[in-house]
mmCIF file of C-alpha atoms in Angstrom:
data_model
loop_
_atom_site.group_PDB
_atom_site.id
_atom_site.type_symbol
_atom_site.label_atom_id
_atom_site.label_comp_id
_atom_site.label_asym_id
_atom_site.label_seq_id
_atom_site.Cartn_x
_atom_site.Cartn_y
_atom_site.Cartn_z
ATOM 1 C CA MET A 38 -47.516 -54.585 225.251
ATOM 2 C CA PRO A 39 -46.731 -52.366 228.274
ATOM 3 C CA LYS A 40 -44.015 -49.790 227.890
ATOM 4 C CA MET A 41 -41.396 -48.689 230.352
ATOM 5 C CA ILE A 42 -41.169 -44.927 230.592
ATOM 6 C CA PHE A 43 -37.714 -43.526 231.323
ATOM 7 C CA LEU A 44 -37.244 -39.966 232.463
ATOM 8 C CA VAL A 45 -33.915 -38.480 231.489
ATOM 9 C CA THR A 46 -34.684 -34.891 232.453
ATOM 10 C CA THR A 47 -32.845 -35.141 235.750
ATOM 11 C CA LEU A 48 -29.925 -36.910 234.159
ATOM 12 C CA VAL A 49 -29.570 -34.144 231.606
ATOM 13 C CA ALA A 50 -30.014 -31.401 234.210
ATOM 14 C CA PHE A 51 -27.394 -33.160 236.337
ATOM 15 C CA ALA A 52 -24.997 -33.277 233.390
ATOM 16 C CA VAL A 53 -25.623 -29.655 232.472
ATOM 17 C CA SER A 54 -24.794 -28.630 236.035
ATOM 18 C CA MET A 55 -21.487 -30.471 235.577
ATOM 19 C CA GLY A 56 -20.691 -28.590 232.383
ATOM 20 C CA CYS A 57 -22.158 -30.841 229.688
ATOM 21 C CA SER A 58 -24.330 -29.121 227.120
ATOM 22 C CA GLU A 59 -26.577 -31.870 225.796
ATOM 23 C CA SER A 60 -30.284 -31.081 225.856
ATOM 24 C CA PRO A 61 -33.124 -33.518 226.441
ATOM 25 C CA ASN A 62 -35.016 -34.987 223.551
ATOM 26 C CA SER A 63 -37.747 -37.565 223.348
ATOM 27 C CA SER A 64 -39.212 -39.989 220.920
ATOM 28 C CA SER A 65 -42.532 -39.757 222.752
ATOM 29 C CA GLY A 66 -42.953 -36.001 222.490
ATOM 30 C CA GLY A 67 -42.345 -35.249 226.185
ATOM 31 C CA ILE A 68 -39.223 -33.402 227.236
ATOM 32 C CA GLY A 69 -36.730 -35.835 228.632
ATOM 33 C CA VAL A 70 -38.961 -38.908 228.331
ATOM 34 C CA ILE A 71 -38.124 -42.016 226.346
ATOM 35 C CA ASP A 72 -40.617 -44.866 226.028
ATOM 36 C CA VAL A 73 -39.152 -48.359 225.901
ATOM 37 C CA ALA A 74 -41.045 -51.592 225.263
ATOM 38 C CA GLY A 75 -41.561 -53.623 228.437
ATOM 39 C CA ASP A 76 -39.919 -56.648 226.814
ATOM 40 C CA ASP A 77 -36.830 -54.770 225.579
ATOM 41 C CA ALA A 78 -34.042 -57.312 226.227
ATOM 42 C CA ASP A 79 -31.236 -54.736 226.491
ATOM 43 C CA MET A 80 -33.161 -52.600 228.973
ATOM 44 C CA ASN A 81 -34.202 -55.578 231.082
ATOM 45 C CA ALA A 82 -30.576 -56.775 231.161
ATOM 46 C CA ALA A 83 -29.485 -53.268 232.218
ATOM 47 C CA ILE A 84 -32.016 -53.239 235.060
ATOM 48 C CA ALA A 85 -30.848 -56.682 236.186
ATOM 49 C CA LYS A 86 -27.212 -55.477 236.153
ATOM 50 C CA ALA A 87 -28.127 -52.376 238.165
ATOM 51 C CA GLN A 88 -29.886 -54.508 240.776
ATOM 52 C CA GLU A 89 -26.999 -56.983 240.838
ATOM 53 C CA THR A 90 -24.460 -54.183 241.473
ATOM 54 C CA PHE A 91 -26.570 -52.038 243.828
ATOM 55 C CA ASP A 92 -24.419 -53.160 246.778
ATOM 56 C CA PHE A 93 -21.567 -51.075 245.297
ATOM 57 C CA PHE A 94 -23.819 -48.014 245.213
ATOM 58 C CA GLU A 95 -25.031 -48.648 248.745
ATOM 59 C CA ALA A 96 -21.470 -48.981 250.064
ATOM 60 C CA ASN A 97 -20.169 -45.863 248.252
ATOM 61 C CA TRP A 98 -22.877 -43.256 247.598
ATOM 62 C CA GLU A 99 -22.172 -41.234 250.731
ATOM 63 C CA THR A 100 -18.415 -41.771 250.960
ATOM 64 C CA MET A 101 -16.994 -41.921 247.435
ATOM 65 C CA ASP A 102 -15.504 -38.687 246.108
ATOM 66 C CA SER A 103 -18.093 -37.737 243.490
ATOM 67 C CA ASP A 104 -19.862 -34.899 241.740
ATOM 68 C CA GLY A 105 -23.225 -36.487 242.465
ATOM 69 C CA TYR A 106 -25.268 -39.638 242.696
ATOM 70 C CA SER A 107 -28.795 -40.788 241.906
ATOM 71 C CA VAL A 108 -30.968 -43.858 242.062
ATOM 72 C CA LYS A 109 -33.845 -44.766 239.728
ATOM 73 C CA PHE A 110 -37.119 -46.270 240.972
ATOM 74 C CA ALA A 111 -39.744 -48.094 238.882
ATOM 75 C CA LEU A 112 -43.140 -46.842 240.028
ATOM 76 C CA PRO A 113 -46.584 -47.876 238.774
ATOM 77 C CA THR A 114 -48.482 -45.368 236.670
ATOM 78 C CA ALA A 115 -52.214 -44.683 236.617
ATOM 79 C CA ASP A 116 -52.526 -46.711 233.383
ATOM 80 C CA GLY A 117 -50.821 -49.846 234.729
ATOM 81 C CA GLN A 118 -47.373 -49.276 233.255
ATOM 82 C CA PHE A 119 -44.141 -48.380 235.039
ATOM 83 C CA GLU A 120 -42.330 -45.078 234.998
ATOM 84 C CA HIS A 121 -38.635 -45.162 235.859
ATOM 85 C CA ILE A 122 -37.820 -41.989 237.774
ATOM 86 C CA TRP A 123 -34.545 -40.598 239.143
ATOM 87 C CA PHE A 124 -34.412 -39.843 242.852
ATOM 88 C CA SER A 125 -31.767 -38.245 245.040
ATOM 89 C CA PRO A 126 -31.237 -40.876 247.719
ATOM 90 C CA THR A 127 -31.462 -39.800 251.343
ATOM 91 C CA LYS A 128 -31.421 -43.130 253.167
ATOM 92 C CA ILE A 129 -30.803 -46.809 252.528
ATOM 93 C CA ALA A 130 -31.755 -49.070 255.406
ATOM 94 C CA GLY A 131 -32.215 -52.806 255.096
ATOM 95 C CA ASN A 132 -34.517 -53.492 252.160
ATOM 96 C CA GLN A 133 -35.780 -49.889 251.944
ATOM 97 C CA VAL A 134 -34.457 -47.027 249.824
ATOM 98 C CA THR A 135 -35.674 -43.481 250.415
ATOM 99 C CA GLY A 136 -35.138 -40.599 248.040
ATOM 100 C CA GLU A 137 -36.372 -37.220 246.905
ATOM 101 C CA CYS A 138 -38.041 -37.161 243.496
ATOM 102 C CA ALA A 139 -35.698 -35.396 241.090
ATOM 103 C CA ASN A 140 -38.209 -34.638 238.309
ATOM 104 C CA ASP A 141 -41.928 -34.380 237.608
ATOM 105 C CA PRO A 142 -43.237 -37.783 236.503
ATOM 106 C CA ARG A 143 -45.439 -37.993 233.438
ATOM 107 C CA GLY A 144 -47.875 -40.728 234.489
ATOM 108 C CA ILE A 145 -47.993 -40.471 238.294
ATOM 109 C CA PRO A 146 -50.034 -37.336 239.071
ATOM 110 C CA GLU A 147 -49.729 -37.740 242.836
ATOM 111 C CA LEU A 148 -45.890 -37.626 242.680
ATOM 112 C CA LYS A 149 -44.103 -34.329 242.138
ATOM 113 C CA LEU A 150 -40.571 -32.964 242.047
ATOM 114 C CA GLY A 151 -39.188 -32.912 245.596
ATOM 115 C CA ASP A 152 -41.590 -35.484 247.046
ATOM 116 C CA VAL A 153 -39.964 -38.084 249.268
ATOM 117 C CA LYS A 154 -40.668 -41.733 248.499
ATOM 118 C CA THR A 155 -39.544 -44.976 250.149
ATOM 119 C CA VAL A 156 -39.515 -48.147 248.069
ATOM 120 C CA ASP A 157 -38.382 -51.724 248.430
ATOM 121 C CA ARG A 158 -34.927 -52.333 247.046
ATOM 122 C CA SER A 159 -36.535 -54.455 244.288
ATOM 123 C CA ALA A 160 -38.005 -51.227 242.796
ATOM 124 C CA VAL A 161 -34.517 -49.839 242.108
ATOM 125 C CA THR A 162 -33.817 -50.075 238.376
ATOM 126 C CA ASP A 163 -30.612 -48.074 238.101
ATOM 127 C CA TRP A 164 -28.074 -46.065 240.029
ATOM 128 C CA MET A 165 -25.151 -43.823 239.218
ATOM 129 C CA ILE A 166 -22.214 -42.194 240.911
ATOM 130 C CA VAL A 167 -20.611 -39.509 238.763
ATOM 131 C CA GLN A 168 -17.011 -38.300 238.939
ATOM 132 C CA GLY A 169 -16.432 -35.654 236.292
ATOM 133 C CA ASN A 170 -17.448 -37.276 233.005
ATOM 134 C CA LYS A 171 -17.079 -40.800 234.451
ATOM 135 C CA CYS A 172 -20.317 -42.554 235.438
ATOM 136 C CA TYR A 173 -20.292 -45.646 237.641
ATOM 137 C CA GLY A 174 -23.466 -47.661 237.044
ATOM 138 C CA GLY A 175 -25.916 -45.878 234.782
ATOM 139 C CA TYR A 176 -26.867 -49.144 233.111
ATOM 140 C CA THR A 177 -30.223 -47.947 231.736
ATOM 141 C CA ILE A 178 -28.546 -44.748 230.567
ATOM 142 C CA ARG A 179 -26.131 -46.863 228.531
ATOM 143 C CA VAL A 180 -29.067 -48.465 226.714
ATOM 144 C CA LEU A 181 -30.830 -45.129 226.213
ATOM 145 C CA SER A 182 -27.619 -43.584 224.872
ATOM 146 C CA LYS A 183 -27.562 -46.208 222.117
ATOM 147 C CA GLN A 184 -31.259 -45.719 221.289
ATOM 148 C CA SER A 185 -31.352 -41.915 221.586
ATOM 149 C CA PRO A 186 -27.805 -40.544 221.860
ATOM 150 C CA GLU A 187 -29.024 -36.957 221.665
ATOM 151 C CA ALA A 188 -31.074 -37.435 224.851
ATOM 152 C CA VAL A 189 -28.288 -38.290 227.270
ATOM 153 C CA PRO A 190 -24.925 -36.797 228.221
ATOM 154 C CA ASN A 191 -21.739 -38.230 226.801
ATOM 155 C CA PHE A 192 -20.531 -40.105 229.876
ATOM 156 C CA THR A 193 -17.676 -42.561 230.037
ATOM 157 C CA PHE A 194 -19.372 -45.520 231.729
ATOM 158 C CA VAL A 195 -17.504 -47.543 234.326
ATOM 159 C CA ASP A 196 -18.491 -50.788 235.999
ATOM 160 C CA PRO A 197 -17.854 -51.167 239.722
ATOM 161 C CA PRO A 198 -14.631 -52.973 240.527
ATOM 162 C CA GLU A 199 -15.101 -56.683 241.067
ATOM 163 C CA SER A 200 -14.384 -57.797 244.602
#
């Protein structure tokens, strides 16, 4: 069964820069990496919710008063799995999202911290806009916080307002 690999290093670094003191931990032995089964129902529901609400992120990431924002891409690894990696978005145009890689992936040797990548919108698996300790989005983080609470900051999660 393929696993989904979630990197939380950037999330934790982001939280530390905002004054949180949690440190990364991992069930897989890698700093800031949490492996999740590919058929994990909670995680797949979180990804679906993030994709369903991405319009809110797109409409607000550059204009909403925030302490920061990120978007997560699912990218194929050398061994045929997917690694879910945080990026700092730089452009959203049509069906394309461009961002700067915010951490060093574990299973994608050709991708490094700071590399710029453009993906189809369908590759987005999460997003977040952070205001203080309040996190809009962050759906996969919510699941990870239940599975490994020591690995993620203690955010208050908020859903986008319904229109």
